[in-house]
XYZ file of C-alpha atoms in Angstrom:
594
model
C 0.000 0.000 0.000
C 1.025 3.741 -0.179
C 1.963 3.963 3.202
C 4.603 1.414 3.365
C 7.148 3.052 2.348
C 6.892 5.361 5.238
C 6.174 3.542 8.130
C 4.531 -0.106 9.276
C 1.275 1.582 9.761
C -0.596 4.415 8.500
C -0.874 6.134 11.731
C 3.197 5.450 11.702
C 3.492 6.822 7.918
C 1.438 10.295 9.333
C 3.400 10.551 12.511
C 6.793 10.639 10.639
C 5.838 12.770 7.558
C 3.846 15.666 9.034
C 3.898 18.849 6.602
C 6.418 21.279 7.780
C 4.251 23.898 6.280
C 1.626 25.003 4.003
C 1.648 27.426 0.908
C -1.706 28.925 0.279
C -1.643 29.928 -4.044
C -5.683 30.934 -3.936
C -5.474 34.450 -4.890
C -6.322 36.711 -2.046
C -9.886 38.256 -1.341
C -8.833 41.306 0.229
C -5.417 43.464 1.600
C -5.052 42.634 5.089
C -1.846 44.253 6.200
C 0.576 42.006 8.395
C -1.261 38.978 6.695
C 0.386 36.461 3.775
C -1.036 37.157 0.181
C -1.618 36.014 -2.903
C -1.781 38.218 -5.365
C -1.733 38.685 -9.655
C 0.290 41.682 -10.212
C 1.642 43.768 -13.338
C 5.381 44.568 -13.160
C 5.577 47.933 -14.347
C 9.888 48.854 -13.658
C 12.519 47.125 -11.950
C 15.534 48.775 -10.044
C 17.959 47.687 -8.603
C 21.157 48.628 -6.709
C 22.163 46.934 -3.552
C 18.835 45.810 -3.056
C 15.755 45.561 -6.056
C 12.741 48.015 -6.114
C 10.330 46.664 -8.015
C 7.213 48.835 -8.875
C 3.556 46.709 -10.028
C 0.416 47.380 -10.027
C -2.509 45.394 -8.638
C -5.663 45.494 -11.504
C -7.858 43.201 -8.829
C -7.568 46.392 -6.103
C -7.052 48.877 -8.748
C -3.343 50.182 -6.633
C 0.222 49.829 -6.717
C 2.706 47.874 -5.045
C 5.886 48.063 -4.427
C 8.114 44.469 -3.895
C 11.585 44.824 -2.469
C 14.313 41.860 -2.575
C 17.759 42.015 -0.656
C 20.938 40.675 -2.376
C 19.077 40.856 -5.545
C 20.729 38.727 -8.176
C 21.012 39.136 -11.818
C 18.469 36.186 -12.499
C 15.790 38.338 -10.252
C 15.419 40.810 -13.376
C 14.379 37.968 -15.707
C 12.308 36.996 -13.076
C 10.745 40.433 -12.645
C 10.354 41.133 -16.127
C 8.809 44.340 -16.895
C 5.316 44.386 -18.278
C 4.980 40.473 -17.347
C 2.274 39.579 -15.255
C 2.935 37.206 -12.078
C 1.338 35.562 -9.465
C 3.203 36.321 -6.337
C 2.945 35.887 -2.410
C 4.480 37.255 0.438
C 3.552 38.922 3.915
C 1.429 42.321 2.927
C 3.246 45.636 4.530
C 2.216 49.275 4.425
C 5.263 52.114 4.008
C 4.841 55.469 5.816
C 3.621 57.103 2.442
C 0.952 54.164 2.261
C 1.706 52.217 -0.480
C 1.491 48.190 -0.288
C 4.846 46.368 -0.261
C 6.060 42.988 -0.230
C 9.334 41.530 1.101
C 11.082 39.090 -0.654
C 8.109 38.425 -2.407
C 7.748 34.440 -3.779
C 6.816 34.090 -7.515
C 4.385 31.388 -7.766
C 3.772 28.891 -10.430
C -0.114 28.757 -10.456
C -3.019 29.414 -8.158
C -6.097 27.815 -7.095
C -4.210 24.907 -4.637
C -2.468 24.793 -0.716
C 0.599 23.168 -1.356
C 1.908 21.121 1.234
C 5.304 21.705 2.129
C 7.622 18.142 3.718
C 10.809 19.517 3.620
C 12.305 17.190 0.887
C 13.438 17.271 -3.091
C 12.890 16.053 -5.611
C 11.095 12.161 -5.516
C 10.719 12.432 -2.003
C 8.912 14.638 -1.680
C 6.281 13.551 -4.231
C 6.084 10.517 -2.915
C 4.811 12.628 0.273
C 2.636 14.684 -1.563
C 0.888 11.567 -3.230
C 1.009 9.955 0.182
C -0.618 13.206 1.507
C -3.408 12.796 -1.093
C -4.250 9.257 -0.067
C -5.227 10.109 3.768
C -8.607 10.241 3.361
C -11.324 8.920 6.148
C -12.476 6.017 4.402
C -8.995 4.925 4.281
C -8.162 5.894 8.125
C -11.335 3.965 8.987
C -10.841 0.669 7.523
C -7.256 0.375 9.562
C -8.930 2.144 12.500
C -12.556 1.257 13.337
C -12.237 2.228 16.872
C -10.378 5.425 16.818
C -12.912 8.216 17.508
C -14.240 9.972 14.337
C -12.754 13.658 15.721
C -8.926 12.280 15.316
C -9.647 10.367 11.822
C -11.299 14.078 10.694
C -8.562 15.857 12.230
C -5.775 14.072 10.506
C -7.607 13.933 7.027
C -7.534 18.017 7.366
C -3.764 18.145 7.740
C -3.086 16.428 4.250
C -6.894 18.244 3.006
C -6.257 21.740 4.434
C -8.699 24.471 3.806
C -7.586 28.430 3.737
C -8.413 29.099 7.853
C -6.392 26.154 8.329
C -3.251 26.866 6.984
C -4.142 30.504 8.215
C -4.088 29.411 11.691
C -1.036 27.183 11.310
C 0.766 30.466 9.880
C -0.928 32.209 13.070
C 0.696 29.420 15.211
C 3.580 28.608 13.547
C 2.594 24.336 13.853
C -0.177 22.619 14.360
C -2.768 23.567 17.011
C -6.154 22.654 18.429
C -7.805 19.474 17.391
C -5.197 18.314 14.614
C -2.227 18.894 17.588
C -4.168 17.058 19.573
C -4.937 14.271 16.815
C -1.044 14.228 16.486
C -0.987 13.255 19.989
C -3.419 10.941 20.186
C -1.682 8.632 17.367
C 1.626 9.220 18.713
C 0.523 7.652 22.101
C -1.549 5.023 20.439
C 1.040 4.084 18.729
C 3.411 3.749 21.968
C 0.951 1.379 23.657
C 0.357 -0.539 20.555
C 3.980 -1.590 20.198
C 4.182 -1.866 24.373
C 0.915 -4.732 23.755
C 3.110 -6.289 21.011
C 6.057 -6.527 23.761
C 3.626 -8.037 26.495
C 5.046 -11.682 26.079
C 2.554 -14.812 27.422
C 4.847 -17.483 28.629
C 3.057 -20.643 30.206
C 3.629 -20.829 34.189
C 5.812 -23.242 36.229
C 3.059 -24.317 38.537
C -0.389 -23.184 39.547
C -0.070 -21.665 43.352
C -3.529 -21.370 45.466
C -2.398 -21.925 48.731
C -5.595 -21.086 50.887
C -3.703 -18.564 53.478
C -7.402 -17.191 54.412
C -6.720 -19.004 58.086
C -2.804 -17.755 58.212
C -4.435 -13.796 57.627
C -6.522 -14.956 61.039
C -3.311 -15.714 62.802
C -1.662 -11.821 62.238
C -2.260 -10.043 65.396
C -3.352 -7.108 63.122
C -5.783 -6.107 60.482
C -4.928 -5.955 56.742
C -6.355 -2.666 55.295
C -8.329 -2.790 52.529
C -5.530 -2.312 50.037
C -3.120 -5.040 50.763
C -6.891 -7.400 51.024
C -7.518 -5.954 47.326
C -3.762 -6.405 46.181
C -3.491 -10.136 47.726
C -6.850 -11.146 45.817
C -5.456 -9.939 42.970
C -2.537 -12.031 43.145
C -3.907 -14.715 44.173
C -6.350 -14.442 40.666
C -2.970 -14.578 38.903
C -0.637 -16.975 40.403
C -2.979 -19.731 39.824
C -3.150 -19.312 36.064
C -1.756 -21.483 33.473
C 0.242 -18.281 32.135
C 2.810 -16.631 34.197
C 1.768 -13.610 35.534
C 3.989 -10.371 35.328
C 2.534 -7.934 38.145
C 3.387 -5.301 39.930
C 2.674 -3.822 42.804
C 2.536 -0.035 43.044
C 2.307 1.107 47.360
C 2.468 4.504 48.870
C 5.892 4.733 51.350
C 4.478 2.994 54.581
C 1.523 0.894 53.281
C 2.778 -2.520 54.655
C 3.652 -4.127 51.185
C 5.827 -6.359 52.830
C 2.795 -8.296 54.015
C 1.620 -8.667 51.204
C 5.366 -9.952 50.154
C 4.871 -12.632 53.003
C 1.017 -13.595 52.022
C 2.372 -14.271 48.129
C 5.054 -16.702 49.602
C 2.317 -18.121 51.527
C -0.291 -18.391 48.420
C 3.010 -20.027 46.326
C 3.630 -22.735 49.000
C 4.636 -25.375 48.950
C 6.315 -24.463 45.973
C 9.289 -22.009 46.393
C 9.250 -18.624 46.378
C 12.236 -16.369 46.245
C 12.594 -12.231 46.860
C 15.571 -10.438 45.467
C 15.639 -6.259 47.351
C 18.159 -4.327 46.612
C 20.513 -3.679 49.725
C 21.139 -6.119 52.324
C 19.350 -3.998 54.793
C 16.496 -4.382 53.612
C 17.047 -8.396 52.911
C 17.718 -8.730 56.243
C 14.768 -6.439 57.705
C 12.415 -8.985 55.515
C 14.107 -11.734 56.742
C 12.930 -10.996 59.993
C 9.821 -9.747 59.606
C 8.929 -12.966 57.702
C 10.340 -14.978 60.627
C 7.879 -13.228 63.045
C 4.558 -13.279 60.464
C 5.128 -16.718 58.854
C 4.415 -20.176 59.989
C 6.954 -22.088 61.581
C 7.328 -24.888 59.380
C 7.675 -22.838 56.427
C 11.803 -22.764 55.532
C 13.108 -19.322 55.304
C 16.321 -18.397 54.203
C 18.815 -15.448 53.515
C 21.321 -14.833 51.013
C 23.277 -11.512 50.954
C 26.847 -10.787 50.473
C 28.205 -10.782 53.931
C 25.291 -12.915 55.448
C 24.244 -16.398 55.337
C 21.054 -17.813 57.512
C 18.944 -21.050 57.068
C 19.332 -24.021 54.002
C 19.332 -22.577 50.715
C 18.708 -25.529 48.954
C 15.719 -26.889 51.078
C 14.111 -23.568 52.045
C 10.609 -22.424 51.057
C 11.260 -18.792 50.633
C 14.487 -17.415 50.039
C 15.522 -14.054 50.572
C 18.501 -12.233 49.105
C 20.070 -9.273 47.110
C 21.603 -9.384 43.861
C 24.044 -12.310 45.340
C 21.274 -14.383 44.229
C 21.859 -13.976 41.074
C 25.265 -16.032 41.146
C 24.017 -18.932 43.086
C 22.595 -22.237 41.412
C 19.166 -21.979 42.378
C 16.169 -23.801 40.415
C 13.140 -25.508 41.190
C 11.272 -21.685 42.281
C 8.335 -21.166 41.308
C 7.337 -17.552 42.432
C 10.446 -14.898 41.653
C 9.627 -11.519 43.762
C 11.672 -8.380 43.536
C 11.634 -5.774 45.771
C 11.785 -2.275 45.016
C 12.045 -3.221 41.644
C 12.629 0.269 40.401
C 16.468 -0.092 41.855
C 17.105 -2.894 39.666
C 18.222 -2.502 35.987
C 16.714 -4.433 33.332
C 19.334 -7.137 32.876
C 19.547 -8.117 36.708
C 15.465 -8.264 36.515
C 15.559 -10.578 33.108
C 18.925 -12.682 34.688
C 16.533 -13.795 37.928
C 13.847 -14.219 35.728
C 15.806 -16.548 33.637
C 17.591 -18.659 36.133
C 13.971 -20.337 36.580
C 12.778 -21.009 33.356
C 12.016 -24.833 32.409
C 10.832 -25.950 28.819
C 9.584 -22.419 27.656
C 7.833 -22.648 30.969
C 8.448 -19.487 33.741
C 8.091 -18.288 36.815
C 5.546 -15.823 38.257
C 6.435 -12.705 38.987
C 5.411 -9.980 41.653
C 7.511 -6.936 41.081
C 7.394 -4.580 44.249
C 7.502 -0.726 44.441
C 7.019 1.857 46.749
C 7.505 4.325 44.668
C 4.220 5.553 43.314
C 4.036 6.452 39.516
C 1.772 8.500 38.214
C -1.785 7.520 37.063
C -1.322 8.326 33.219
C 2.303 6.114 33.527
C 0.300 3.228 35.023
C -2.400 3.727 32.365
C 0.516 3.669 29.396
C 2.349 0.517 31.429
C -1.051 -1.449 31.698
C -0.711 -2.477 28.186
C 2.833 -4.496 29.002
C 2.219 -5.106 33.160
C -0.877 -6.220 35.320
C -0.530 -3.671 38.127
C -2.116 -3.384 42.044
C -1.945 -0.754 43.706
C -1.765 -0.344 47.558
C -3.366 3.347 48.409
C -4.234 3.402 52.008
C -2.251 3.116 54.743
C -2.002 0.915 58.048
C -1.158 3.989 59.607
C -2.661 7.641 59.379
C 0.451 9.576 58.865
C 0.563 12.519 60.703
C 3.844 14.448 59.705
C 4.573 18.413 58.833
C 6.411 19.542 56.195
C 8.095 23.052 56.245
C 10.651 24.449 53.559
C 13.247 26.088 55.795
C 16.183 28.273 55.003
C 19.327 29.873 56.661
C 17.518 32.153 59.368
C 15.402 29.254 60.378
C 18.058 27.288 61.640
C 18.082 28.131 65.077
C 14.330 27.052 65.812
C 15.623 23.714 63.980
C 17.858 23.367 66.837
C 15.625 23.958 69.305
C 12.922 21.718 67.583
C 15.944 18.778 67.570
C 16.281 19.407 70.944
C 12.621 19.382 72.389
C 12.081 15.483 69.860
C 15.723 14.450 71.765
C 13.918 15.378 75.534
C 10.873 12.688 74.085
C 13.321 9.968 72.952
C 12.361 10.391 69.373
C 15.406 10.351 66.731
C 16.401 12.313 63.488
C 17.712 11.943 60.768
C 19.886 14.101 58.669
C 20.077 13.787 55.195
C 22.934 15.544 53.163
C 23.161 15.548 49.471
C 27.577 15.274 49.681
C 29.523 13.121 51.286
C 32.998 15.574 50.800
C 32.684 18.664 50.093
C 33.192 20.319 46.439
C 34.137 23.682 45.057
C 30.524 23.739 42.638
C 28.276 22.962 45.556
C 27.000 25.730 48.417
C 25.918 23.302 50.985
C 28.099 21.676 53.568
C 28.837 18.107 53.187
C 28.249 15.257 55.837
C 32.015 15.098 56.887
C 32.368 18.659 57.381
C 29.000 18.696 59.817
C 29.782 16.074 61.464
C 32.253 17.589 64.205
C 29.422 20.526 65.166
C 26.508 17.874 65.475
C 29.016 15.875 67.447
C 29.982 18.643 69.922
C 26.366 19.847 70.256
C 24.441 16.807 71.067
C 25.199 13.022 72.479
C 24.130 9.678 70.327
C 24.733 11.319 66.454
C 26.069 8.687 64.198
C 27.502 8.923 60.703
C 26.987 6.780 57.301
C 26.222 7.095 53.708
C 26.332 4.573 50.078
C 29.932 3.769 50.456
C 30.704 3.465 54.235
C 31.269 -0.417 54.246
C 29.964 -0.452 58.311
C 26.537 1.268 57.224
C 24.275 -1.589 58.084
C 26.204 -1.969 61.623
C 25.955 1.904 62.577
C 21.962 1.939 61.021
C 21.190 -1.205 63.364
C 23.108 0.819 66.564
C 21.422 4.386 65.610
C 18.301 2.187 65.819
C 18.556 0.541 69.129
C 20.654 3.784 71.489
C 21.313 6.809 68.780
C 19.986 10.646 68.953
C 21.109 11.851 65.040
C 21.701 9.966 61.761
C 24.075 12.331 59.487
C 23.213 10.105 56.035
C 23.096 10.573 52.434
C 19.920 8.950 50.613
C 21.159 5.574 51.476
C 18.371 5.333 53.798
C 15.608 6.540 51.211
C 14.370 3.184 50.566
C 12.790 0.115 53.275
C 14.683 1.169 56.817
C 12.578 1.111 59.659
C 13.028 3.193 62.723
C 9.418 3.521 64.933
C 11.004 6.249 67.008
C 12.094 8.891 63.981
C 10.013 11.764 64.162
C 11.918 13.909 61.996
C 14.029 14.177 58.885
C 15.808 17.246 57.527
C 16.769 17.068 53.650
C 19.546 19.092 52.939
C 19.699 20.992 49.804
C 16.121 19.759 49.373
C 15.580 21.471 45.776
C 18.661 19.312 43.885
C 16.131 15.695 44.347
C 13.282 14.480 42.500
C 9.906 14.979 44.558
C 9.250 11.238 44.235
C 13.093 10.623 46.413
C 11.699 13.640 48.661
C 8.552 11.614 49.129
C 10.645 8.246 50.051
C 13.071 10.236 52.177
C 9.443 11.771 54.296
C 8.224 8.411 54.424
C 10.706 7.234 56.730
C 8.776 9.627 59.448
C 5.419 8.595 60.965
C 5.912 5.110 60.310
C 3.739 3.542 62.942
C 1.624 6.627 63.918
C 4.135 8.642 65.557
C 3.723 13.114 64.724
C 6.265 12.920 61.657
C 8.324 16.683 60.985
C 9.929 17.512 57.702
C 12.197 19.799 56.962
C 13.453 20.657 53.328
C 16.421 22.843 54.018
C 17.109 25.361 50.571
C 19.034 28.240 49.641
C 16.431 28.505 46.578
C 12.793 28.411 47.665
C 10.762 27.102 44.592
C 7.112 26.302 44.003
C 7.884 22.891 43.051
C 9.211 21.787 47.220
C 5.859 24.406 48.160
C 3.524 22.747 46.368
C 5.361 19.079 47.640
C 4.989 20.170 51.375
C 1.669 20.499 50.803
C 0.553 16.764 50.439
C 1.351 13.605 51.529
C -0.450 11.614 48.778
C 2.765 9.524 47.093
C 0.371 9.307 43.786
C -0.286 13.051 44.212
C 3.264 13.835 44.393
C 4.012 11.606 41.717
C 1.535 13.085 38.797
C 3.317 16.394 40.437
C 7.278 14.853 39.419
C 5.690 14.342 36.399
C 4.812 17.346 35.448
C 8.135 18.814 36.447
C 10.343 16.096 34.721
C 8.490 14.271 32.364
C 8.776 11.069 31.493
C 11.666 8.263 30.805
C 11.515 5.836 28.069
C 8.758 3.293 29.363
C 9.460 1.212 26.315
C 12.733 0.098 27.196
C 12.148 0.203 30.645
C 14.854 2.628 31.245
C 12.600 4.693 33.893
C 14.873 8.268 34.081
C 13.954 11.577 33.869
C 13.596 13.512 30.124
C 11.602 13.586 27.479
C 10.293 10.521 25.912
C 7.794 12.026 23.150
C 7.655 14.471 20.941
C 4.589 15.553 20.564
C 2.816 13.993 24.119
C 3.330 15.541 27.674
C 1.992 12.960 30.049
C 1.581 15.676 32.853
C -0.894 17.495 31.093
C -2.619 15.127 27.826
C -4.100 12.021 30.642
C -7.523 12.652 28.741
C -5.960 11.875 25.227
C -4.123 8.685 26.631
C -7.289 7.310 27.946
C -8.682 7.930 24.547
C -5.905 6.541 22.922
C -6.381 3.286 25.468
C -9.706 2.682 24.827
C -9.082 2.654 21.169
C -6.259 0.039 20.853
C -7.574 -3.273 19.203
């Protein structure tokens, strides 16, 4: 078809050969000053010197006009012949004595068409223009039955432009109104197309539906309604004959790691295993799985530097990335924690180690880092997702964006949450200091936190002893000076308040993870985002706690990554979309795929 040789599909072909502009031959109706026209004209003398003054006359407005070219070469006088008549355009002036004038006026080869403009010679660009000609709505509608009738119109007007068209894409300078958002709408359909083509249906290991209904009994607390909902829904998916790809999206605090521990529950007695990403955290689920699950269930742990329990004969393993170089098999639920942290080859390497005859592994792929609703809606076409939004908790904590002159009530506040055996935690965004940066580093505060209060302790990514001083600040310290190595899965019941450092150089989404480590079991949370640059974006952020709030928020500020690859940074992923601001057209776009 006519399209082919411009892209897979026709929506493809139109996305990647827009017109770069319009030219309008119909002759013009009237002289609008500051307007483009069209326009027959009489050449009646030509001069010419460093520039050419050429004098017509107009016999459609009965007047004159004069044309003026810069760098006029000799060609332009053939051009410009005197006493020939010409069809020319150009953007309509008025000189102080009131005569009409055109600059740099464009001779024109006939009238009565809008030419459409790709930005190619020769073959190329007829191929476009004939390509152009073919986009009509019978055409879009046999590829695209679903697609709403206002896109199919909008795009047939782009290759079928009338006169106020290309007079408001002058007016513009691009497209605008419906057709910019038609260009949208196929750009993101086109996205979530290709991310359904990607969503690969591999047949399971095993079935799991391990009734746990009388283990839930057993916890000596309540599920909220969230991790209920989120369970059920694994539970719907683990015992399917396809393996299930799911992840599950929690606000910072909302007790995902039960629902961690009811999965390996549902999956017994096959195995389950859970990769997180710092030992930490391994061992913090080690333990809390110890407490919460049955006895005669196997648990084990794998991290660099710690061993605990069988490998081989345990029913749920838990590790970091050392599981990756052990010989495990036999699992028939892979979890990852914090999945986010991960890159894309460790995630596919676990994935792999348990496949058997084209058969896989489940997998439950953990986050607590919310994303933001039109993300989710974009991802559901690869991923089945849960999401976790209430919390076991009510989370009562205050945010405040501080500077220089507030310090001294910080001090006094540090003091007052010291007198009530509460701790804090300081979080600084260097770990040496650096001529480009204005804040001081966590070596450099160290001594004056030291000298001013008892129980402060030091760590940050690269201090090998981190996980020793984090487990001694828990049990007997006053201050944590830390970098963001505790943004993600420590628990400390007795921190009441964090201070971020240089608040405005993170992401609002590590702001929110950073917060979350406040409040985590009821306790009246403080926040303070210390800046030598107040900005709306940490105002607006201190004024929720809502991680799904905060995240459409980053959003808006960042943009997106490249979903596609899975390569989840900052920057701008389309060219035509902004997911902060076009969530109506996705959900169009959604409810149109096939």
């Amino acid at each position: 078809m006519i399209f082919d040789k411009f892209g897979r599909t026709p929506f493809e072909a139109i996305l990647n050969h827009l017109p770069k502009s319009y030219l309008n031959t119909f002759l013009s109706e009237s002289l609008e000053v500051g307007k483009n026209v069209v326009l027959e004209v009489e050449v009646r003398s030509y001069k010419s010197l460093k520039a050419a003054h050429i004098l017509g006359f107009v016999p459609k407005f009965n007047c004159e006009i004069e044309m003026l070219i810069f760098n006029a070469k000799s060609y332009h006088k053939s051009i410009f012949k005197v006493d020939s008549c010409l069809i020319v355009s150009g953007k309509l002036q008025q000189n102080a004595m009131g005569i009409y004038t055109l600059i740099q006026p464009k001779v024109l080869k006939g009238t009565g068409e809008i030419v459409l403009n790709f930005g190619f010679k020769g073959a190329k660009e007829k191929s476009l223009k004939d390509f152009g000609a073919s986009v009509s709505l019978g055409f879009l509608q046999e590829f695209y039955p679903k697609v709403p009738l206002w896109v199919l119109k909008s795009l047939v007007e782009i290759y079928h432009p009338k006169i106020p068209f290309v007079q408001e894409f002058t007016r513009n300078h691009g497209f605008f109104g419906d057709s910019l958002a038609a260009i949208k709408f196929i750009e993101i359909y086109e996205y979530m197309r290709l991310l359904c083509l990607k969503k690969l249906i591999f047949p399971s290991l095993a079935l799991l539906n391990n009734p746990i209904e009388s283990w839930i009994k057993t916890l000596p607390f309540q599920l909220t309604q969230g991790q209920s909902k989120a369970i059920a829904e694994i539970q719907e998916s683990l015992k399917s004959t396809q393996a299930t790809r799911r992840v599950i999206v929690g606000d910072v605090g909302c007790g995902k790691t039960m629902v961690i521990l009811a999965s390996a529950m549902i999956a017994y007695p096959y195995r389950s295993v859970l990769m997180a990403p710092t030992s930490i955290l391994a061992k913090q689920l080690f333990l809390q799985a110890q407490e919460f699950l049955p006895k005669n269930l196997k648990i084990a742990l794998l991290t660099q530097n710690d061993r605990s329990g069988d490998l081989a004969k345990s029913d749920f393993l838990i590790g970091t990335h050392a599981l990756l170089y052990q010989n495990l098999s036999d699992c028939a639920l892979v979890m990852i924690d914090e999945q986010h942290r991960f890159g894309t080859a460790q995630r596919y390497a676990l994935e792999k180690m348990f496949e058997c005859d084209s058969k896989r592994a489940h997998i439950l792929q953990f986050s607590a880092t919310p994303i933001p609703r039109t993300q989710a809606m974009i991802e559901s076409n690869f991923l089945d997702f849960s999401f976790i939004k209430d919390l076991p908790f009510k989370k009562d904590i205050t945010t405040k964006v501080i500077g220089k002159n507030d310090f001294k009530d910080l001090l006094e506040h540090i003091k007052v949450e010291i007198q009530h055996k509460h701790q804090i935690i300081i979080v600084y965004p260097l770990v040496e200091e650096s001529e480009n940066f204005n804040y001081t580093a966590l070596k450099e505060s160290e001594e004056f936190w030291q000298k001013n209060f008892e129980g402060v302790y030091s760590t940050h990514g690269k201090d090998k002893n981190k996980q020793k001083v984090l487990e001694e600040f828990s049990d007997k310290g006053n201050i944590l000076l830390a970098t963001t190595v505790i943004e993600v899965g420590i628990s400390l019941p007795s921190l009441s308040t964090i201070i971020i450092v240089g608040a405005e150089r993170l992401g609002l989404a590590t702001l929110h993870q950073l917060r979350g480590r406040v409040s985590r079991n009821g306790l009246k949370g403080y926040c303070f985002l210390f800046t030598k640059q107040q900005t709306e974006r940490l105002a607006r952020f201190s004024q929720t706690q809502n991680g799904f709030e905060i995240a459409q928020m980053d959003l808006e500020y960042r943009n997106s990554g490249d979903l596609l690859s899975g390569e989840m940074q900052s920057g701008r992923q389309f060219a035509w979309v902004d997911l902060g601001k076009d969530e109506r057209i996705i959900k169009e776009a959604k409810n149109a795929l096939p």
